[in-house]
């Protein structure tokens, strides 16, 4: 281990930040696809309009979805205990997400291959589900991170999860789900304003700015709830930030108001919730003004602000346990080994910039509005 | 220990979803390369027929790719969902190749596949060709990382157990990367994908030639597939991954089971061309024995002995006893970190601890296992022999058949008689399902043959499952069966539709009257 140039503590912190970056990357990149899917029935009424909307995201959604795949892989590689607890604990919620996400690739590819009203209506419905359900469930999951999940370990670190599916749908968690849905709708609407003209863009502006306003309001509401009504968690005593990755080595307790502790000790972190609110309001204004490019920047910032707000609140927790706080997962005791974190960091530093580079190139090639004529010229269009 | 019915249903769900996913992935591997070859010819010669070929096969590729993507997400999530103890126990090693696959390979193929379809009029010829090659490269890199992950399950090198974290951790990342089993698997699996892609192109082209349609496109496509297929079918058999079976105890067990070789034979071992293996009596009935062949296939040598199943069970029993020592030492070590004697005992025997964990099926306090329980656990290391024996013969038989088939096709292509013989075209058409059978049989040999282990010698499958409730797995399994069955119907329907319509609809071919132009134009004029 002496040969690893970064110490364990630093690597864990870097990976916690990278996890945030990947989550934001997913919400920003795949988020507008999900938002567009959710908006599909509302902004596009005729078949021609729907094809227009599908072809806005058609060429890029596959690449965007890799942010989700990468997010899953990165959690597995960097915080295996988090991957194991959350994916198995939220089993039916994860299944619901998978079910919805399966409908997306085939929905895009299959819908326009057959000229039949009912066929297309079925896939339109599938694409809506494929956008709405993951947006909602991911938000609900983020809400449950704040609430804590009912799990504990035995001394071989086998996981016991004692909750059920419907227990995930508490009012607070559903509120978080709605923040997520409205945030991604606003983001998707901005993309539609950038890439289309006419009635689709007009409706996207209208619904998008409403969704952006809703995002700001719901986010503030959730924040007030966290400050006053959600029990947080905190570590008792000290936790060795460079110690062995075994969640049973520490003591933690449930403590009302604990999620505000980091905001009290580090007041500069208020910048993140402010960014969330300001970004959402700005994107509402820009959407109303029909300025898609500015709107998507604003909603992107809102997404980053909202995700980081939660990250700061729960730090250093990744997933607290509501039934056995000592079993809670934190970035200091649920990570991979020193060597794995280092190797994965090197790989990420090599490839993530490359990914961003060629993704930008692809977006540049595809720049410009999607027009009905361009759909006719390309037999591959959706 | 998790509920056994949850374990069995989780296994069933994983097998079904993996085998289903594996219907699409190999075709993506093979077709992407052939499409890249076709487009390269187009760019070099400038002849439009090659562009139309690229577009036509590209459309079929796209439908298949969507199915592969849709079913692929499920695979990545299931490790955590259904196999949480596995994820916790080996995530330190196993998670890395999955994450790298996303970063290095899947991003590449998924980002550029959109441009492959939507970039024809936005890119120069050469740039579009580059995009196509990057998609092909991405799919193959993808296979590499997934098989590095899988290879580690078969032959877990470069890692050791850490008592402080109660899990396996990486000690040598390069060893995981250059795992000989993973390398053998990669070459074998991608070659199998190329064969499948080649057969797919051959069969559909033969169908057109039999009907007298699209002869230009079909003959050229067949010529590409014939040469690509010959190279691939030779590589898939010659570089078959049984060469990797000589390393690792469970790999040896798998080899012995494939051959239904109960007793060790003097080298080189014979090959049972036919037998009815009897798991209970550990003998074969009606065996037709061909001397030497198995030893040569399995070890590539005349004098390396292949151990039989009975011998491997005796070895397993010994490892269980050593594992009990390691397990007991681990308990002492966890109670008292400074117990140097326990540390020494653990370091001596930790590599056998997984074998002792097999006893967990029979009792929690595995230190007190009876002789009978140890014997039962040792016998558990034998996978089901008959399905492996027959799957291997099916797979190998199809493999050899395709060498002959593609040799013939290649010769016919060279003398320009690919379209002359109707019997050959029919043979090509009816061969269509065979590579899928061989590939699924291959998956079964690799993964069913790995049982009772989820990671060879380290963690038994039944211990690796999540502590789910039965109804949860029943809901997800039912859901997957319903949605996958519906998608299979839709997929076949669409492929058939595209194939029957043929390549004439591609831009530059005879275009069919445009049905959607009018409403779209209307929509855009109201917009303005």
mmCIF file of N, CA and C in Angstrom, chain B residues 332-444:
data_model
loop_
_atom_site.group_PDB
_atom_site.id
_atom_site.type_symbol
_atom_site.label_atom_id
_atom_site.label_comp_id
_atom_site.label_asym_id
_atom_site.label_seq_id
_atom_site.Cartn_x
_atom_site.Cartn_y
_atom_site.Cartn_z
ATOM 1 N N UNK B 332 -11.318 -16.415 15.794
ATOM 2 C CA UNK B 332 -10.422 -16.021 16.893
ATOM 3 C C UNK B 332 -9.778 -14.665 16.597
ATOM 4 N N UNK B 333 -9.409 -14.509 15.328
ATOM 5 C CA UNK B 333 -8.743 -13.273 14.916
ATOM 6 C C UNK B 333 -9.662 -12.067 15.063
ATOM 7 N N UNK B 334 -10.942 -12.276 14.803
ATOM 8 C CA UNK B 334 -11.893 -11.179 14.900
ATOM 9 C C UNK B 334 -12.170 -10.810 16.355
ATOM 10 N N UNK B 335 -12.082 -11.821 17.218
ATOM 11 C CA UNK B 335 -12.258 -11.554 18.645
ATOM 12 C C UNK B 335 -11.034 -10.836 19.205
ATOM 13 N N UNK B 336 -9.864 -11.209 18.672
ATOM 14 C CA UNK B 336 -8.633 -10.632 19.206
ATOM 15 C C UNK B 336 -7.633 -10.423 18.068
ATOM 16 N N UNK B 337 -7.517 -9.164 17.609
ATOM 17 C CA UNK B 337 -6.670 -8.832 16.470
ATOM 18 C C UNK B 337 -5.209 -9.237 16.667
ATOM 19 N N UNK B 338 -4.777 -9.319 17.944
ATOM 20 C CA UNK B 338 -3.352 -9.526 18.187
ATOM 21 C C UNK B 338 -3.000 -11.011 18.318
ATOM 22 N N UNK B 339 -3.971 -11.891 18.098
ATOM 23 C CA UNK B 339 -3.726 -13.334 18.213
ATOM 24 C C UNK B 339 -2.855 -13.796 17.032
ATOM 25 N N UNK B 340 -1.556 -13.850 17.248
ATOM 26 C CA UNK B 340 -0.630 -14.134 16.149
ATOM 27 C C UNK B 340 -0.746 -15.565 15.644
ATOM 28 N N UNK B 341 -1.076 -16.474 16.558
ATOM 29 C CA UNK B 341 -1.232 -17.871 16.142
ATOM 30 C C UNK B 341 -2.413 -17.996 15.176
ATOM 31 N N UNK B 342 -3.523 -17.352 15.551
ATOM 32 C CA UNK B 342 -4.697 -17.382 14.677
ATOM 33 C C UNK B 342 -4.363 -16.768 13.325
ATOM 34 N N UNK B 343 -3.620 -15.683 13.361
ATOM 35 C CA UNK B 343 -3.230 -15.001 12.117
ATOM 36 C C UNK B 343 -2.429 -15.942 11.224
ATOM 37 N N UNK B 344 -1.511 -16.664 11.845
ATOM 38 C CA UNK B 344 -0.670 -17.587 11.078
ATOM 39 C C UNK B 344 -1.515 -18.713 10.476
ATOM 40 N N UNK B 345 -2.434 -19.249 11.281
ATOM 41 C CA UNK B 345 -3.290 -20.324 10.778
ATOM 42 C C UNK B 345 -4.160 -19.831 9.628
ATOM 43 N N UNK B 346 -4.674 -18.611 9.802
ATOM 44 C CA UNK B 346 -5.544 -18.060 8.751
ATOM 45 C C UNK B 346 -4.765 -17.857 7.456
ATOM 46 N N UNK B 347 -3.578 -17.264 7.576
ATOM 47 C CA UNK B 347 -2.767 -17.010 6.382
ATOM 48 C C UNK B 347 -2.410 -18.305 5.660
ATOM 49 N N UNK B 348 -2.256 -19.378 6.445
ATOM 50 C CA UNK B 348 -1.889 -20.666 5.857
ATOM 51 C C UNK B 348 -3.045 -21.251 5.048
ATOM 52 N N UNK B 349 -4.255 -21.086 5.547
ATOM 53 C CA UNK B 349 -5.385 -21.832 4.965
ATOM 54 C C UNK B 349 -6.494 -20.976 4.367
ATOM 55 N N UNK B 350 -6.354 -19.636 4.336
ATOM 56 C CA UNK B 350 -7.496 -18.815 3.934
ATOM 57 C C UNK B 350 -8.009 -19.168 2.540
ATOM 58 N N UNK B 351 -7.112 -19.662 1.700
ATOM 59 C CA UNK B 351 -7.546 -19.950 0.333
ATOM 60 C C UNK B 351 -8.524 -21.121 0.259
ATOM 61 N N UNK B 352 -8.636 -21.868 1.358
ATOM 62 C CA UNK B 352 -9.591 -22.970 1.372
ATOM 63 C C UNK B 352 -10.861 -22.609 2.134
ATOM 64 N N UNK B 353 -10.948 -21.362 2.637
ATOM 65 C CA UNK B 353 -12.091 -21.014 3.473
ATOM 66 C C UNK B 353 -13.410 -21.130 2.717
ATOM 67 N N UNK B 354 -13.388 -20.779 1.443
ATOM 68 C CA UNK B 354 -14.601 -20.891 0.638
ATOM 69 C C UNK B 354 -15.172 -22.302 0.656
ATOM 70 N N UNK B 355 -14.277 -23.287 0.667
ATOM 71 C CA UNK B 355 -14.742 -24.690 0.675
ATOM 72 C C UNK B 355 -15.495 -24.993 1.957
ATOM 73 N N UNK B 356 -14.995 -24.442 3.074
ATOM 74 C CA UNK B 356 -15.699 -24.678 4.340
ATOM 75 C C UNK B 356 -17.068 -24.012 4.327
ATOM 76 N N UNK B 357 -17.182 -22.879 3.611
ATOM 77 C CA UNK B 357 -18.475 -22.183 3.552
ATOM 78 C C UNK B 357 -19.551 -23.045 2.893
ATOM 79 N N UNK B 358 -19.125 -24.046 2.092
ATOM 80 C CA UNK B 358 -20.105 -24.973 1.505
ATOM 81 C C UNK B 358 -20.913 -25.672 2.593
ATOM 82 N N UNK B 359 -20.292 -25.815 3.773
ATOM 83 C CA UNK B 359 -20.965 -26.500 4.889
ATOM 84 C C UNK B 359 -22.141 -25.690 5.432
ATOM 85 N N UNK B 360 -22.147 -24.377 5.147
ATOM 86 C CA UNK B 360 -23.221 -23.517 5.677
ATOM 87 C C UNK B 360 -24.589 -23.983 5.204
ATOM 88 N N UNK B 361 -24.578 -24.740 4.158
ATOM 89 C CA UNK B 361 -25.842 -25.278 3.667
ATOM 90 C C UNK B 361 -26.422 -26.269 4.682
ATOM 91 N N UNK B 362 -25.531 -26.876 5.439
ATOM 92 C CA UNK B 362 -25.984 -27.932 6.362
ATOM 93 C C UNK B 362 -26.005 -27.490 7.817
ATOM 94 N N UNK B 363 -25.122 -26.555 8.190
ATOM 95 C CA UNK B 363 -25.157 -26.063 9.565
ATOM 96 C C UNK B 363 -24.445 -24.720 9.682
ATOM 97 N N UNK B 364 -24.857 -23.925 10.672
ATOM 98 C CA UNK B 364 -24.263 -22.611 10.855
ATOM 99 C C UNK B 364 -22.849 -22.706 11.443
ATOM 100 N N UNK B 365 -22.709 -23.542 12.491
ATOM 101 C CA UNK B 365 -21.403 -23.657 13.152
ATOM 102 C C UNK B 365 -20.557 -24.679 12.404
ATOM 103 N N UNK B 366 -19.948 -24.227 11.332
ATOM 104 C CA UNK B 366 -19.335 -25.178 10.401
ATOM 105 C C UNK B 366 -18.124 -25.887 10.986
ATOM 106 N N UNK B 367 -17.625 -25.391 12.091
ATOM 107 C CA UNK B 367 -16.507 -26.068 12.730
ATOM 108 C C UNK B 367 -16.887 -27.444 13.260
ATOM 109 N N UNK B 368 -18.180 -27.604 13.577
ATOM 110 C CA UNK B 368 -18.616 -28.865 14.174
ATOM 111 C C UNK B 368 -19.254 -29.816 13.168
ATOM 112 N N UNK B 369 -18.988 -29.605 11.875
ATOM 113 C CA UNK B 369 -19.630 -30.444 10.864
ATOM 114 C C UNK B 369 -19.221 -31.911 11.035
ATOM 115 N N UNK B 370 -20.191 -32.792 10.799
ATOM 116 C CA UNK B 370 -19.900 -34.227 10.893
ATOM 117 C C UNK B 370 -19.208 -34.702 9.619
ATOM 118 N N UNK B 371 -18.641 -35.913 9.693
ATOM 119 C CA UNK B 371 -17.994 -36.508 8.522
ATOM 120 C C UNK B 371 -18.959 -36.573 7.344
ATOM 121 N N UNK B 372 -20.196 -36.949 7.692
ATOM 122 C CA UNK B 372 -21.209 -37.099 6.653
ATOM 123 C C UNK B 372 -21.485 -35.767 5.956
ATOM 124 N N UNK B 373 -21.543 -34.686 6.769
ATOM 125 C CA UNK B 373 -21.804 -33.368 6.191
ATOM 126 C C UNK B 373 -20.631 -32.899 5.327
ATOM 127 N N UNK B 374 -19.432 -33.225 5.766
ATOM 128 C CA UNK B 374 -18.258 -32.861 4.961
ATOM 129 C C UNK B 374 -18.289 -33.595 3.634
ATOM 130 N N UNK B 375 -18.664 -34.886 3.681
ATOM 131 C CA UNK B 375 -18.746 -35.655 2.440
ATOM 132 C C UNK B 375 -19.815 -35.076 1.517
ATOM 133 N N UNK B 376 -20.944 -34.661 2.119
ATOM 134 C CA UNK B 376 -22.023 -34.089 1.295
ATOM 135 C C UNK B 376 -21.561 -32.788 0.643
ATOM 136 N N UNK B 377 -20.887 -31.938 1.437
ATOM 137 C CA UNK B 377 -20.420 -30.658 0.903
ATOM 138 C C UNK B 377 -19.396 -30.882 -0.213
ATOM 139 N N UNK B 378 -18.545 -31.898 -0.032
ATOM 140 C CA UNK B 378 -17.550 -32.188 -1.079
ATOM 141 C C UNK B 378 -18.247 -32.645 -2.351
ATOM 142 N N UNK B 379 -19.294 -33.470 -2.182
ATOM 143 C CA UNK B 379 -20.027 -33.941 -3.363
ATOM 144 C C UNK B 379 -20.756 -32.783 -4.049
ATOM 145 N N UNK B 380 -21.095 -31.750 -3.271
ATOM 146 C CA UNK B 380 -21.756 -30.579 -3.854
ATOM 147 C C UNK B 380 -20.878 -29.860 -4.873
ATOM 148 N N UNK B 381 -19.572 -30.115 -4.831
ATOM 149 C CA UNK B 381 -18.709 -29.416 -5.788
ATOM 150 C C UNK B 381 -18.845 -29.979 -7.204
ATOM 151 N N UNK B 382 -19.559 -31.106 -7.347
ATOM 152 C CA UNK B 382 -19.778 -31.640 -8.699
ATOM 153 C C UNK B 382 -20.977 -30.931 -9.310
ATOM 154 N N UNK B 383 -20.785 -30.259 -10.435
ATOM 155 C CA UNK B 383 -21.962 -29.663 -11.089
ATOM 156 C C UNK B 383 -22.825 -30.763 -11.718
ATOM 157 N N UNK B 384 -24.017 -30.424 -12.184
ATOM 158 C CA UNK B 384 -24.845 -31.419 -12.874
ATOM 159 C C UNK B 384 -24.125 -31.829 -14.151
ATOM 160 N N UNK B 385 -23.775 -33.104 -14.256
ATOM 161 C CA UNK B 385 -22.894 -33.541 -15.336
ATOM 162 C C UNK B 385 -23.612 -33.639 -16.678
ATOM 163 N N UNK B 386 -24.801 -34.259 -16.701
ATOM 164 C CA UNK B 386 -25.451 -34.525 -17.993
ATOM 165 C C UNK B 386 -25.696 -33.258 -18.827
ATOM 166 N N UNK B 387 -26.260 -32.177 -18.244
ATOM 167 C CA UNK B 387 -26.478 -30.980 -19.073
ATOM 168 C C UNK B 387 -25.170 -30.405 -19.627
ATOM 169 N N UNK B 388 -24.093 -30.498 -18.836
ATOM 170 C CA UNK B 388 -22.813 -29.961 -19.314
ATOM 171 C C UNK B 388 -22.263 -30.831 -20.435
ATOM 172 N N UNK B 389 -22.338 -32.156 -20.202
ATOM 173 C CA UNK B 389 -21.848 -33.115 -21.195
ATOM 174 C C UNK B 389 -22.526 -32.866 -22.535
ATOM 175 N N UNK B 390 -23.853 -32.733 -22.533
ATOM 176 C CA UNK B 390 -24.580 -32.583 -23.795
ATOM 177 C C UNK B 390 -24.457 -31.182 -24.367
ATOM 178 N N UNK B 391 -24.452 -30.160 -23.519
ATOM 179 C CA UNK B 391 -24.289 -28.799 -24.044
ATOM 180 C C UNK B 391 -22.958 -28.666 -24.774
ATOM 181 N N UNK B 392 -21.926 -29.286 -24.194
ATOM 182 C CA UNK B 392 -20.613 -29.180 -24.834
ATOM 183 C C UNK B 392 -20.624 -29.844 -26.202
ATOM 184 N N UNK B 393 -21.270 -31.016 -26.280
ATOM 185 C CA UNK B 393 -21.292 -31.711 -27.568
ATOM 186 C C UNK B 393 -22.100 -30.941 -28.607
ATOM 187 N N UNK B 394 -23.177 -30.321 -28.151
ATOM 188 C CA UNK B 394 -23.969 -29.479 -29.055
ATOM 189 C C UNK B 394 -23.123 -28.311 -29.561
ATOM 190 N N UNK B 395 -22.475 -27.620 -28.602
ATOM 191 C CA UNK B 395 -21.691 -26.441 -28.960
ATOM 192 C C UNK B 395 -20.535 -26.809 -29.896
ATOM 193 N N UNK B 396 -19.778 -27.833 -29.508
ATOM 194 C CA UNK B 396 -18.609 -28.208 -30.305
ATOM 195 C C UNK B 396 -19.050 -28.710 -31.678
ATOM 196 N N UNK B 397 -20.144 -29.486 -31.709
ATOM 197 C CA UNK B 397 -20.652 -30.004 -32.988
ATOM 198 C C UNK B 397 -20.995 -28.855 -33.931
ATOM 199 N N UNK B 398 -21.718 -27.862 -33.412
ATOM 200 C CA UNK B 398 -22.083 -26.707 -34.236
ATOM 201 C C UNK B 398 -20.823 -25.966 -34.678
ATOM 202 N N UNK B 399 -19.863 -25.848 -33.773
ATOM 203 C CA UNK B 399 -18.606 -25.168 -34.098
ATOM 204 C C UNK B 399 -17.908 -25.817 -35.286
ATOM 205 N N UNK B 400 -17.787 -27.138 -35.244
ATOM 206 C CA UNK B 400 -17.111 -27.836 -36.350
ATOM 207 C C UNK B 400 -17.929 -27.754 -37.637
ATOM 208 N N UNK B 401 -19.264 -27.846 -37.474
ATOM 209 C CA UNK B 401 -20.119 -27.726 -38.658
ATOM 210 C C UNK B 401 -19.872 -26.399 -39.362
ATOM 211 N N UNK B 402 -19.720 -25.311 -38.577
ATOM 212 C CA UNK B 402 -19.566 -24.004 -39.219
ATOM 213 C C UNK B 402 -18.202 -23.833 -39.881
ATOM 214 N N UNK B 403 -17.199 -24.543 -39.392
ATOM 215 C CA UNK B 403 -15.924 -24.494 -40.120
ATOM 216 C C UNK B 403 -16.128 -25.058 -41.521
ATOM 217 N N UNK B 404 -16.794 -26.228 -41.581
ATOM 218 C CA UNK B 404 -17.035 -26.856 -42.884
ATOM 219 C C UNK B 404 -17.921 -25.955 -43.748
ATOM 220 N N UNK B 405 -18.970 -25.432 -43.136
ATOM 221 C CA UNK B 405 -19.923 -24.603 -43.869
ATOM 222 C C UNK B 405 -19.245 -23.368 -44.465
ATOM 223 N N UNK B 406 -18.453 -22.676 -43.642
ATOM 224 C CA UNK B 406 -17.825 -21.450 -44.133
ATOM 225 C C UNK B 406 -16.679 -21.741 -45.097
ATOM 226 N N UNK B 407 -16.026 -22.898 -44.938
ATOM 227 C CA UNK B 407 -14.992 -23.273 -45.901
ATOM 228 C C UNK B 407 -15.639 -23.435 -47.272
ATOM 229 N N UNK B 408 -16.790 -24.113 -47.269
ATOM 230 C CA UNK B 408 -17.525 -24.307 -48.524
ATOM 231 C C UNK B 408 -17.978 -22.957 -49.078
ATOM 232 N N UNK B 409 -18.537 -22.115 -48.206
ATOM 233 C CA UNK B 409 -19.027 -20.811 -48.637
ATOM 234 C C UNK B 409 -17.881 -19.968 -49.208
ATOM 235 N N UNK B 410 -16.753 -20.039 -48.554
ATOM 236 C CA UNK B 410 -15.606 -19.250 -48.994
ATOM 237 C C UNK B 410 -15.148 -19.702 -50.385
ATOM 238 N N UNK B 411 -15.148 -21.041 -50.563
ATOM 239 C CA UNK B 411 -14.740 -21.564 -51.868
ATOM 240 C C UNK B 411 -15.735 -21.139 -52.947
ATOM 241 N N UNK B 412 -17.021 -21.239 -52.641
ATOM 242 C CA UNK B 412 -18.043 -20.820 -53.601
ATOM 243 C C UNK B 412 -17.917 -19.332 -53.922
ATOM 244 N N UNK B 413 -17.565 -18.543 -52.911
ATOM 245 C CA UNK B 413 -17.402 -17.109 -53.141
ATOM 246 C C UNK B 413 -16.213 -16.854 -54.059
ATOM 247 N N UNK B 414 -15.134 -17.620 -53.854
ATOM 248 C CA UNK B 414 -13.931 -17.431 -54.657
ATOM 249 C C UNK B 414 -14.197 -17.761 -56.130
ATOM 250 N N UNK B 415 -14.967 -18.827 -56.366
ATOM 251 C CA UNK B 415 -15.250 -19.188 -57.763
ATOM 252 C C UNK B 415 -16.537 -18.525 -58.262
ATOM 253 N N UNK B 416 -17.049 -17.565 -57.485
ATOM 254 C CA UNK B 416 -18.237 -16.784 -57.850
ATOM 255 C C UNK B 416 -19.457 -17.639 -58.147
ATOM 256 N N UNK B 417 -19.694 -18.632 -57.299
ATOM 257 C CA UNK B 417 -20.861 -19.482 -57.509
ATOM 258 C C UNK B 417 -21.768 -19.512 -56.282
ATOM 259 N N UNK B 418 -21.696 -18.452 -55.473
ATOM 260 C CA UNK B 418 -22.491 -18.429 -54.239
ATOM 261 C C UNK B 418 -23.976 -18.585 -54.504
ATOM 262 N N UNK B 419 -24.448 -18.072 -55.659
ATOM 263 C CA UNK B 419 -25.888 -18.106 -55.920
ATOM 264 C C UNK B 419 -26.291 -19.250 -56.854
ATOM 265 N N UNK B 420 -25.347 -20.155 -57.133
ATOM 266 C CA UNK B 420 -25.635 -21.185 -58.143
ATOM 267 C C UNK B 420 -26.429 -22.374 -57.595
ATOM 268 N N UNK B 421 -26.176 -22.737 -56.366
ATOM 269 C CA UNK B 421 -26.760 -23.990 -55.866
ATOM 270 C C UNK B 421 -27.851 -23.710 -54.851
ATOM 271 N N UNK B 422 -29.073 -24.088 -55.201
ATOM 272 C CA UNK B 422 -30.194 -23.842 -54.287
ATOM 273 C C UNK B 422 -30.018 -24.603 -52.971
ATOM 274 N N UNK B 423 -29.443 -25.814 -53.042
ATOM 275 C CA UNK B 423 -29.262 -26.583 -51.802
ATOM 276 C C UNK B 423 -28.330 -25.857 -50.848
ATOM 277 N N UNK B 424 -27.340 -25.173 -51.411
ATOM 278 C CA UNK B 424 -26.437 -24.445 -50.522
ATOM 279 C C UNK B 424 -27.154 -23.246 -49.888
ATOM 280 N N UNK B 425 -27.950 -22.557 -50.689
ATOM 281 C CA UNK B 425 -28.685 -21.407 -50.149
ATOM 282 C C UNK B 425 -29.661 -21.857 -49.067
ATOM 283 N N UNK B 426 -30.305 -23.016 -49.295
ATOM 284 C CA UNK B 426 -31.221 -23.532 -48.270
ATOM 285 C C UNK B 426 -30.454 -23.908 -47.009
ATOM 286 N N UNK B 427 -29.303 -24.512 -47.212
ATOM 287 C CA UNK B 427 -28.468 -24.885 -46.069
ATOM 288 C C UNK B 427 -28.119 -23.627 -45.248
ATOM 289 N N UNK B 428 -27.752 -22.572 -45.974
ATOM 290 C CA UNK B 428 -27.399 -21.320 -45.295
ATOM 291 C C UNK B 428 -28.597 -20.774 -44.527
ATOM 292 N N UNK B 429 -29.767 -20.809 -45.159
ATOM 293 C CA UNK B 429 -30.965 -20.267 -44.513
ATOM 294 C C UNK B 429 -31.313 -21.063 -43.258
ATOM 295 N N UNK B 430 -31.308 -22.390 -43.397
ATOM 296 C CA UNK B 430 -31.737 -23.211 -42.261
ATOM 297 C C UNK B 430 -30.681 -23.304 -41.160
ATOM 298 N N UNK B 431 -29.485 -22.840 -41.440
ATOM 299 C CA UNK B 431 -28.454 -22.832 -40.394
ATOM 300 C C UNK B 431 -28.646 -21.675 -39.416
ATOM 301 N N UNK B 432 -29.584 -20.781 -39.741
ATOM 302 C CA UNK B 432 -29.741 -19.556 -38.952
ATOM 303 C C UNK B 432 -29.837 -19.767 -37.426
ATOM 304 N N UNK B 433 -30.650 -20.743 -36.953
ATOM 305 C CA UNK B 433 -30.762 -20.848 -35.477
ATOM 306 C C UNK B 433 -29.541 -21.475 -34.806
ATOM 307 N N UNK B 434 -28.713 -22.181 -35.595
ATOM 308 C CA UNK B 434 -27.638 -22.975 -34.968
ATOM 309 C C UNK B 434 -26.660 -22.172 -34.113
ATOM 310 N N UNK B 435 -26.149 -21.024 -34.602
ATOM 311 C CA UNK B 435 -25.173 -20.325 -33.754
ATOM 312 C C UNK B 435 -25.769 -19.868 -32.422
ATOM 313 N N UNK B 436 -27.061 -19.547 -32.414
ATOM 314 C CA UNK B 436 -27.685 -19.147 -31.143
ATOM 315 C C UNK B 436 -27.721 -20.326 -30.176
ATOM 316 N N UNK B 437 -28.048 -21.509 -30.735
ATOM 317 C CA UNK B 437 -28.045 -22.699 -29.876
ATOM 318 C C UNK B 437 -26.663 -22.914 -29.277
ATOM 319 N N UNK B 438 -25.634 -22.799 -30.115
ATOM 320 C CA UNK B 438 -24.270 -23.055 -29.653
ATOM 321 C C UNK B 438 -23.865 -22.030 -28.594
ATOM 322 N N UNK B 439 -24.245 -20.780 -28.817
ATOM 323 C CA UNK B 439 -23.840 -19.711 -27.906
ATOM 324 C C UNK B 439 -24.517 -19.850 -26.549
ATOM 325 N N UNK B 440 -25.801 -20.193 -26.570
ATOM 326 C CA UNK B 440 -26.501 -20.379 -25.293
ATOM 327 C C UNK B 440 -25.960 -21.620 -24.580
ATOM 328 N N UNK B 441 -25.631 -22.648 -25.348
ATOM 329 C CA UNK B 441 -25.030 -23.835 -24.737
ATOM 330 C C UNK B 441 -23.694 -23.470 -24.104
ATOM 331 N N UNK B 442 -22.950 -22.611 -24.794
ATOM 332 C CA UNK B 442 -21.663 -22.161 -24.265
ATOM 333 C C UNK B 442 -21.832 -21.401 -22.958
ATOM 334 N N UNK B 443 -22.852 -20.540 -22.905
ATOM 335 C CA UNK B 443 -23.121 -19.803 -21.664
ATOM 336 C C UNK B 443 -23.423 -20.780 -20.533
ATOM 337 N N UNK B 444 -24.240 -21.780 -20.862
ATOM 338 C CA UNK B 444 -24.632 -22.766 -19.857
ATOM 339 C C UNK B 444 -23.410 -23.517 -19.323
#
